[in-house]
JSON list of C-alpha atoms in Angstrom, two decimals:
[
{"chain": "A", "resi": 772, "resn": "MET", "atom": "CA", "xyz": [-5.87, 14.72, -21.70]},
{"chain": "A", "resi": 773, "resn": "ALA", "atom": "CA", "xyz": [-4.53, 14.99, -18.13]},
{"chain": "A", "resi": 774, "resn": "THR", "atom": "CA", "xyz": [-5.57, 17.86, -15.90]},
{"chain": "A", "resi": 775, "resn": "LEU", "atom": "CA", "xyz": [-4.15, 18.81, -12.53]},
{"chain": "A", "resi": 776, "resn": "ALA", "atom": "CA", "xyz": [-6.53, 19.57, -9.63]},
{"chain": "A", "resi": 777, "resn": "LEU", "atom": "CA", "xyz": [-5.21, 21.30, -6.50]},
{"chain": "A", "resi": 778, "resn": "PRO", "atom": "CA", "xyz": [-6.85, 21.52, -3.10]},
{"chain": "A", "resi": 779, "resn": "ALA", "atom": "CA", "xyz": [-9.28, 24.40, -2.67]},
{"chain": "A", "resi": 780, "resn": "THR", "atom": "CA", "xyz": [-7.40, 25.72, 0.36]},
{"chain": "A", "resi": 781, "resn": "ALA", "atom": "CA", "xyz": [-3.86, 25.39, 1.68]},
{"chain": "A", "resi": 782, "resn": "GLY", "atom": "CA", "xyz": [-5.32, 23.52, 4.67]},
{"chain": "A", "resi": 783, "resn": "GLY", "atom": "CA", "xyz": [-6.89, 20.95, 2.33]},
{"chain": "A", "resi": 784, "resn": "LEU", "atom": "CA", "xyz": [-3.68, 19.00, 1.70]},
{"chain": "A", "resi": 785, "resn": "VAL", "atom": "CA", "xyz": [-5.14, 15.65, 2.83]},
{"chain": "A", "resi": 786, "resn": "SER", "atom": "CA", "xyz": [-7.86, 14.03, 0.70]},
{"chain": "A", "resi": 787, "resn": "GLU", "atom": "CA", "xyz": [-8.39, 10.79, 2.62]},
{"chain": "A", "resi": 788, "resn": "ILE", "atom": "CA", "xyz": [-7.04, 8.77, 5.55]},
{"chain": "A", "resi": 789, "resn": "LYS", "atom": "CA", "xyz": [-7.16, 4.97, 5.56]},
{"chain": "A", "resi": 790, "resn": "THR", "atom": "CA", "xyz": [-6.35, 2.43, 8.26]},
{"chain": "A", "resi": 791, "resn": "GLY", "atom": "CA", "xyz": [-6.70, -1.31, 8.52]},
{"chain": "A", "resi": 792, "resn": "VAL", "atom": "CA", "xyz": [-5.38, -4.70, 9.56]},
{"chain": "A", "resi": 793, "resn": "LEU", "atom": "CA", "xyz": [-3.39, -6.84, 7.11]},
{"chain": "A", "resi": 794, "resn": "ALA", "atom": "CA", "xyz": [-2.22, -10.45, 7.25]},
{"chain": "A", "resi": 795, "resn": "HIS", "atom": "CA", "xyz": [1.59, -10.34, 7.32]},
{"chain": "A", "resi": 796, "resn": "ASP", "atom": "CA", "xyz": [3.63, -12.16, 4.65]},
{"chain": "A", "resi": 797, "resn": "VAL", "atom": "CA", "xyz": [0.80, -14.14, 3.07]},
{"chain": "A", "resi": 798, "resn": "PRO", "atom": "CA", "xyz": [2.00, -17.21, 1.09]},
{"chain": "A", "resi": 799, "resn": "ASP", "atom": "CA", "xyz": [1.07, -18.22, -2.45]},
{"chain": "A", "resi": 800, "resn": "LEU", "atom": "CA", "xyz": [0.10, -14.77, -3.73]},
{"chain": "A", "resi": 801, "resn": "TRP", "atom": "CA", "xyz": [2.95, -12.98, -5.51]},
{"chain": "A", "resi": 802, "resn": "SER", "atom": "CA", "xyz": [5.94, -13.83, -3.31]},
{"chain": "A", "resi": 803, "resn": "GLY", "atom": "CA", "xyz": [7.04, -17.24, -2.20]},
{"chain": "A", "resi": 804, "resn": "PHE", "atom": "CA", "xyz": [10.02, -18.56, -0.25]},
{"chain": "A", "resi": 805, "resn": "ARG", "atom": "CA", "xyz": [10.20, -18.73, 3.55]},
{"chain": "A", "resi": 806, "resn": "LEU", "atom": "CA", "xyz": [7.60, -16.99, 5.65]},
{"chain": "A", "resi": 807, "resn": "GLU", "atom": "CA", "xyz": [7.87, -14.67, 8.61]},
{"chain": "A", "resi": 808, "resn": "SER", "atom": "CA", "xyz": [5.61, -15.14, 11.64]},
{"chain": "A", "resi": 809, "resn": "ASN", "atom": "CA", "xyz": [1.88, -15.66, 11.39]},
{"chain": "A", "resi": 810, "resn": "SER", "atom": "CA", "xyz": [1.04, -12.14, 12.59]},
{"chain": "A", "resi": 811, "resn": "ALA", "atom": "CA", "xyz": [-0.82, -8.97, 11.67]},
{"chain": "A", "resi": 812, "resn": "ASP", "atom": "CA", "xyz": [0.26, -5.56, 10.38]},
{"chain": "A", "resi": 813, "resn": "ILE", "atom": "CA", "xyz": [-1.48, -2.29, 11.18]},
{"chain": "A", "resi": 814, "resn": "ASN", "atom": "CA", "xyz": [-1.68, -0.21, 7.98]},
{"chain": "A", "resi": 815, "resn": "VAL", "atom": "CA", "xyz": [-2.09, 3.57, 8.01]},
{"chain": "A", "resi": 816, "resn": "GLU", "atom": "CA", "xyz": [-2.17, 5.72, 4.89]},
{"chain": "A", "resi": 817, "resn": "VAL", "atom": "CA", "xyz": [-2.74, 9.31, 3.88]},
{"chain": "A", "resi": 818, "resn": "ILE", "atom": "CA", "xyz": [-3.93, 10.15, 0.34]},
{"chain": "A", "resi": 819, "resn": "LEU", "atom": "CA", "xyz": [-2.89, 13.70, -0.50]},
{"chain": "A", "resi": 820, "resn": "ALA", "atom": "CA", "xyz": [-5.29, 16.10, -2.20]},
{"chain": "A", "resi": 821, "resn": "PRO", "atom": "CA", "xyz": [-3.41, 17.13, -5.37]},
{"chain": "A", "resi": 822, "resn": "SER", "atom": "CA", "xyz": [-4.68, 14.91, -8.21]},
{"chain": "A", "resi": 823, "resn": "LEU", "atom": "CA", "xyz": [-4.15, 14.34, -11.93]},
{"chain": "A", "resi": 824, "resn": "ALA", "atom": "CA", "xyz": [-6.99, 13.09, -14.12]},
{"chain": "A", "resi": 825, "resn": "PHE", "atom": "CA", "xyz": [-5.80, 10.04, -16.06]},
{"chain": "A", "resi": 826, "resn": "LEU", "atom": "CA", "xyz": [-7.59, 7.22, -17.95]},
{"chain": "A", "resi": 827, "resn": "GLY", "atom": "CA", "xyz": [-10.98, 7.84, -16.39]},
{"chain": "A", "resi": 828, "resn": "GLY", "atom": "CA", "xyz": [-9.64, 8.02, -12.85]},
{"chain": "A", "resi": 829, "resn": "THR", "atom": "CA", "xyz": [-7.27, 10.16, -10.80]},
{"chain": "A", "resi": 830, "resn": "ILE", "atom": "CA", "xyz": [-3.67, 9.79, -9.73]},
{"chain": "A", "resi": 831, "resn": "GLN", "atom": "CA", "xyz": [-2.83, 11.04, -6.24]},
{"chain": "A", "resi": 832, "resn": "PRO", "atom": "CA", "xyz": [0.21, 10.75, -3.98]},
{"chain": "A", "resi": 833, "resn": "ALA", "atom": "CA", "xyz": [-0.10, 8.31, -1.05]},
{"chain": "A", "resi": 834, "resn": "ILE", "atom": "CA", "xyz": [2.13, 8.03, 2.01]},
{"chain": "A", "resi": 835, "resn": "GLY", "atom": "CA", "xyz": [1.75, 5.18, 4.47]},
{"chain": "A", "resi": 836, "resn": "ALA", "atom": "CA", "xyz": [3.20, 2.43, 6.62]},
{"chain": "A", "resi": 837, "resn": "SER", "atom": "CA", "xyz": [2.50, -1.24, 7.48]},
{"chain": "A", "resi": 838, "resn": "ILE", "atom": "CA", "xyz": [3.71, -1.86, 11.02]},
{"chain": "A", "resi": 839, "resn": "ASN", "atom": "CA", "xyz": [4.06, -5.47, 12.18]},
{"chain": "A", "resi": 840, "resn": "THR", "atom": "CA", "xyz": [2.52, -6.25, 15.59]},
{"chain": "A", "resi": 841, "resn": "GLN", "atom": "CA", "xyz": [5.15, -8.87, 16.54]},
{"chain": "A", "resi": 842, "resn": "GLY", "atom": "CA", "xyz": [8.40, -7.19, 15.60]},
{"chain": "A", "resi": 843, "resn": "ASP", "atom": "CA", "xyz": [8.82, -8.71, 12.15]},
{"chain": "A", "resi": 844, "resn": "THR", "atom": "CA", "xyz": [9.37, -6.63, 8.99]},
{"chain": "A", "resi": 845, "resn": "SER", "atom": "CA", "xyz": [7.59, -3.28, 8.86]},
{"chain": "A", "resi": 846, "resn": "HIS", "atom": "CA", "xyz": [7.82, -0.65, 6.10]},
{"chain": "A", "resi": 847, "resn": "ALA", "atom": "CA", "xyz": [6.94, 2.90, 5.19]},
{"chain": "A", "resi": 848, "resn": "TYR", "atom": "CA", "xyz": [6.05, 3.84, 1.62]},
{"chain": "A", "resi": 849, "resn": "ILE", "atom": "CA", "xyz": [5.25, 6.58, -0.85]},
{"chain": "A", "resi": 850, "resn": "ASP", "atom": "CA", "xyz": [3.27, 5.89, -4.02]},
{"chain": "A", "resi": 851, "resn": "ALA", "atom": "CA", "xyz": [1.55, 7.36, -7.04]},
{"chain": "A", "resi": 852, "resn": "ARG", "atom": "CA", "xyz": [-1.96, 5.89, -6.72]},
{"chain": "A", "resi": 853, "resn": "TRP", "atom": "CA", "xyz": [-4.39, 5.66, -9.61]},
{"chain": "A", "resi": 854, "resn": "GLN", "atom": "CA", "xyz": [-8.03, 5.26, -8.60]},
{"chain": "A", "resi": 855, "resn": "ILE", "atom": "CA", "xyz": [-11.22, 4.86, -10.61]},
{"chain": "A", "resi": 856, "resn": "GLU", "atom": "CA", "xyz": [-14.68, 5.11, -9.03]},
{"chain": "A", "resi": 857, "resn": "GLY", "atom": "CA", "xyz": [-17.95, 3.73, -10.33]},
{"chain": "A", "resi": 858, "resn": "PRO", "atom": "CA", "xyz": [-21.41, 5.28, -9.95]},
{"chain": "A", "resi": 859, "resn": "SER", "atom": "CA", "xyz": [-22.47, 2.52, -7.50]},
{"chain": "A", "resi": 860, "resn": "GLY", "atom": "CA", "xyz": [-19.76, 3.41, -5.01]},
{"chain": "A", "resi": 861, "resn": "LEU", "atom": "CA", "xyz": [-17.35, 0.67, -6.02]},
{"chain": "A", "resi": 862, "resn": "PHE", "atom": "CA", "xyz": [-13.76, 1.74, -6.56]},
{"chain": "A", "resi": 863, "resn": "PHE", "atom": "CA", "xyz": [-10.49, 0.18, -7.70]},
{"chain": "A", "resi": 864, "resn": "SER", "atom": "CA", "xyz": [-6.96, 1.50, -7.22]},
{"chain": "A", "resi": 865, "resn": "ALA", "atom": "CA", "xyz": [-3.45, 0.48, -8.17]},
{"chain": "A", "resi": 866, "resn": "GLY", "atom": "CA", "xyz": [-0.18, 2.12, -7.47]},
{"chain": "A", "resi": 867, "resn": "LEU", "atom": "CA", "xyz": [3.56, 2.10, -7.83]},
{"chain": "A", "resi": 868, "resn": "GLY", "atom": "CA", "xyz": [6.07, 3.53, -5.41]},
{"chain": "A", "resi": 869, "resn": "ALA", "atom": "CA", "xyz": [8.95, 2.88, -3.06]},
{"chain": "A", "resi": 870, "resn": "ALA", "atom": "CA", "xyz": [9.14, 1.41, 0.43]},
{"chain": "A", "resi": 871, "resn": "ILE", "atom": "CA", "xyz": [11.85, 1.42, 3.04]},
{"chain": "A", "resi": 872, "resn": "HIS", "atom": "CA", "xyz": [11.81, -1.51, 5.50]},
{"chain": "A", "resi": 873, "resn": "ASP", "atom": "CA", "xyz": [13.45, -2.63, 8.76]},
{"chain": "A", "resi": 874, "resn": "GLY", "atom": "CA", "xyz": [13.76, -6.32, 7.77]},
{"chain": "A", "resi": 875, "resn": "GLU", "atom": "CA", "xyz": [16.74, -8.44, 6.79]},
{"chain": "A", "resi": 876, "resn": "LEU", "atom": "CA", "xyz": [18.70, -7.95, 3.60]},
{"chain": "A", "resi": 877, "resn": "GLY", "atom": "CA", "xyz": [20.26, -11.43, 3.41]},
{"chain": "A", "resi": 878, "resn": "PRO", "atom": "CA", "xyz": [19.42, -14.90, 4.76]},
{"chain": "A", "resi": 879, "resn": "VAL", "atom": "CA", "xyz": [20.04, -14.86, 8.50]},
{"chain": "A", "resi": 880, "resn": "ALA", "atom": "CA", "xyz": [17.28, -17.13, 9.90]},
{"chain": "A", "resi": 881, "resn": "ILE", "atom": "CA", "xyz": [14.70, -19.52, 8.54]},
{"chain": "A", "resi": 882, "resn": "ASP", "atom": "CA", "xyz": [11.84, -17.32, 9.77]},
{"chain": "A", "resi": 883, "resn": "LYS", "atom": "CA", "xyz": [13.10, -14.06, 8.26]},
{"chain": "A", "resi": 884, "resn": "LYS", "atom": "CA", "xyz": [12.78, -12.86, 4.66]},
{"chain": "A", "resi": 885, "resn": "ALA", "atom": "CA", "xyz": [15.95, -11.96, 2.72]},
{"chain": "A", "resi": 886, "resn": "LEU", "atom": "CA", "xyz": [14.64, -8.82, 1.00]},
{"chain": "A", "resi": 887, "resn": "GLY", "atom": "CA", "xyz": [17.95, -7.93, -0.71]},
{"chain": "A", "resi": 888, "resn": "SER", "atom": "CA", "xyz": [17.90, -4.13, -0.43]},
{"chain": "A", "resi": 889, "resn": "ARG", "atom": "CA", "xyz": [16.69, -1.57, 2.07]},
{"chain": "A", "resi": 890, "resn": "VAL", "atom": "CA", "xyz": [14.58, 0.25, -0.50]},
{"chain": "A", "resi": 891, "resn": "LEU", "atom": "CA", "xyz": [11.96, -1.83, -2.34]},
{"chain": "A", "resi": 892, "resn": "PHE", "atom": "CA", "xyz": [9.28, -1.35, -4.96]},
{"chain": "A", "resi": 893, "resn": "HIS", "atom": "CA", "xyz": [5.81, -0.98, -3.39]},
{"chain": "A", "resi": 894, "resn": "ILE", "atom": "CA", "xyz": [2.86, -2.18, -5.52]},
{"chain": "A", "resi": 895, "resn": "PRO", "atom": "CA", "xyz": [-0.61, -1.84, -3.95]},
{"chain": "A", "resi": 896, "resn": "PHE", "atom": "CA", "xyz": [-4.08, -2.87, -5.22]},
{"chain": "A", "resi": 897, "resn": "GLU", "atom": "CA", "xyz": [-7.39, -2.06, -3.58]},
{"chain": "A", "resi": 898, "resn": "VAL", "atom": "CA", "xyz": [-11.04, -2.83, -4.27]},
{"chain": "A", "resi": 899, "resn": "GLY", "atom": "CA", "xyz": [-13.66, -1.13, -2.13]},
{"chain": "A", "resi": 900, "resn": "LEU", "atom": "CA", "xyz": [-17.05, 0.38, -1.59]},
{"chain": "A", "resi": 901, "resn": "ARG", "atom": "CA", "xyz": [-17.91, 3.97, -0.74]},
{"chain": "A", "resi": 902, "resn": "LEU", "atom": "CA", "xyz": [-20.58, 3.78, 1.96]},
{"chain": "A", "resi": 903, "resn": "ASP", "atom": "CA", "xyz": [-21.33, 7.52, 1.63]},
{"chain": "A", "resi": 904, "resn": "GLN", "atom": "CA", "xyz": [-19.42, 10.67, 0.65]},
{"chain": "A", "resi": 905, "resn": "HIS", "atom": "CA", "xyz": [-16.94, 10.21, 3.50]},
{"chain": "A", "resi": 906, "resn": "ASN", "atom": "CA", "xyz": [-16.69, 6.51, 4.52]},
{"chain": "A", "resi": 907, "resn": "SER", "atom": "CA", "xyz": [-15.38, 3.47, 2.69]},
{"chain": "A", "resi": 908, "resn": "LEU", "atom": "CA", "xyz": [-14.45, -0.18, 3.30]},
{"chain": "A", "resi": 909, "resn": "SER", "atom": "CA", "xyz": [-12.00, -2.06, 1.11]},
{"chain": "A", "resi": 910, "resn": "ILE", "atom": "CA", "xyz": [-9.85, -5.09, 0.54]},
{"chain": "A", "resi": 911, "resn": "TYR", "atom": "CA", "xyz": [-6.22, -4.05, 0.18]},
{"chain": "A", "resi": 912, "resn": "PHE", "atom": "CA", "xyz": [-3.20, -5.98, -1.13]},
{"chain": "A", "resi": 913, "resn": "GLU", "atom": "CA", "xyz": [0.41, -4.80, -1.20]},
{"chain": "A", "resi": 914, "resn": "HIS", "atom": "CA", "xyz": [3.55, -6.38, -2.59]},
{"chain": "A", "resi": 915, "resn": "THR", "atom": "CA", "xyz": [7.10, -5.28, -1.87]},
{"chain": "A", "resi": 916, "resn": "SER", "atom": "CA", "xyz": [10.24, -6.55, -3.60]},
{"chain": "A", "resi": 917, "resn": "ASN", "atom": "CA", "xyz": [13.40, -5.32, -5.29]},
{"chain": "A", "resi": 918, "resn": "ALA", "atom": "CA", "xyz": [12.39, -6.78, -8.71]},
{"chain": "A", "resi": 919, "resn": "ASN", "atom": "CA", "xyz": [15.54, -8.97, -8.75]},
{"chain": "A", "resi": 920, "resn": "LEU", "atom": "CA", "xyz": [17.84, -5.92, -8.67]},
{"chain": "A", "resi": 921, "resn": "ALA", "atom": "CA", "xyz": [19.70, -7.39, -5.67]},
{"chain": "A", "resi": 922, "resn": "ASN", "atom": "CA", "xyz": [21.17, -10.83, -4.87]},
{"chain": "A", "resi": 923, "resn": "PHE", "atom": "CA", "xyz": [18.22, -11.76, -2.66]},
{"chain": "A", "resi": 924, "resn": "ASN", "atom": "CA", "xyz": [14.62, -10.99, -3.52]},
{"chain": "A", "resi": 925, "resn": "GLU", "atom": "CA", "xyz": [12.11, -12.98, -1.48]},
{"chain": "A", "resi": 926, "resn": "GLY", "atom": "CA", "xyz": [9.50, -10.25, -1.59]},
{"chain": "A", "resi": 927, "resn": "MET", "atom": "CA", "xyz": [6.57, -9.86, 0.80]},
{"chain": "A", "resi": 928, "resn": "ASP", "atom": "CA", "xyz": [2.81, -9.81, 0.38]},
{"chain": "A", "resi": 929, "resn": "ARG", "atom": "CA", "xyz": [0.18, -8.46, 2.77]},
{"chain": "A", "resi": 930, "resn": "ILE", "atom": "CA", "xyz": [-3.62, -8.51, 2.41]},
{"chain": "A", "resi": 931, "resn": "GLY", "atom": "CA", "xyz": [-6.44, -7.32, 4.58]},
{"chain": "A", "resi": 932, "resn": "VAL", "atom": "CA", "xyz": [-9.29, -4.89, 5.14]},
{"chain": "A", "resi": 933, "resn": "ARG", "atom": "CA", "xyz": [-9.22, -1.12, 5.51]},
{"chain": "A", "resi": 934, "resn": "TYR", "atom": "CA", "xyz": [-11.54, 1.69, 6.51]},
{"chain": "A", "resi": 935, "resn": "GLY", "atom": "CA", "xyz": [-11.20, 5.05, 4.78]},
{"chain": "A", "resi": 936, "resn": "TYR", "atom": "CA", "xyz": [-12.41, 8.50, 5.61]},
{"chain": "A", "resi": 937, "resn": "ARG", "atom": "CA", "xyz": [-12.53, 11.06, 2.79]},
{"chain": "A", "resi": 938, "resn": "PHE", "atom": "CA", "xyz": [-12.58, 14.76, 3.69]}
]
């Protein structure tokens, strides 16, 4: 049975803020094809407070961005994020959402991904540890692609570490 939990106050809209550094366009994970530069992305994310209990965890909305530090493809996203937490502080999350990017749609250069459409699916996974009631560290992976709904679909994968602060 799913139950909806709302923030205790109108000012409690944000549940958690996360930030980290991700390796940009990592090969041999989910996506393949040509690679963009060997650079880093800064990831920032806000987990909103409304939640829905589901399959032993909670589903919450997430809004974020991965911004490339060398001018390659960046994106902003919105997801539904399911997270389950263990008694030892370990947690796992997975999500599904949409991303909008500033990269190339078709093949224009050997060092640029042909992502096919401006709006892509955004699929994140995260495994982490709650250090206390507020702080966490995690390994975060995100995949973006158009699921072969456009002529080109090279997709992009990022992976890295994040710090989270829960209010």
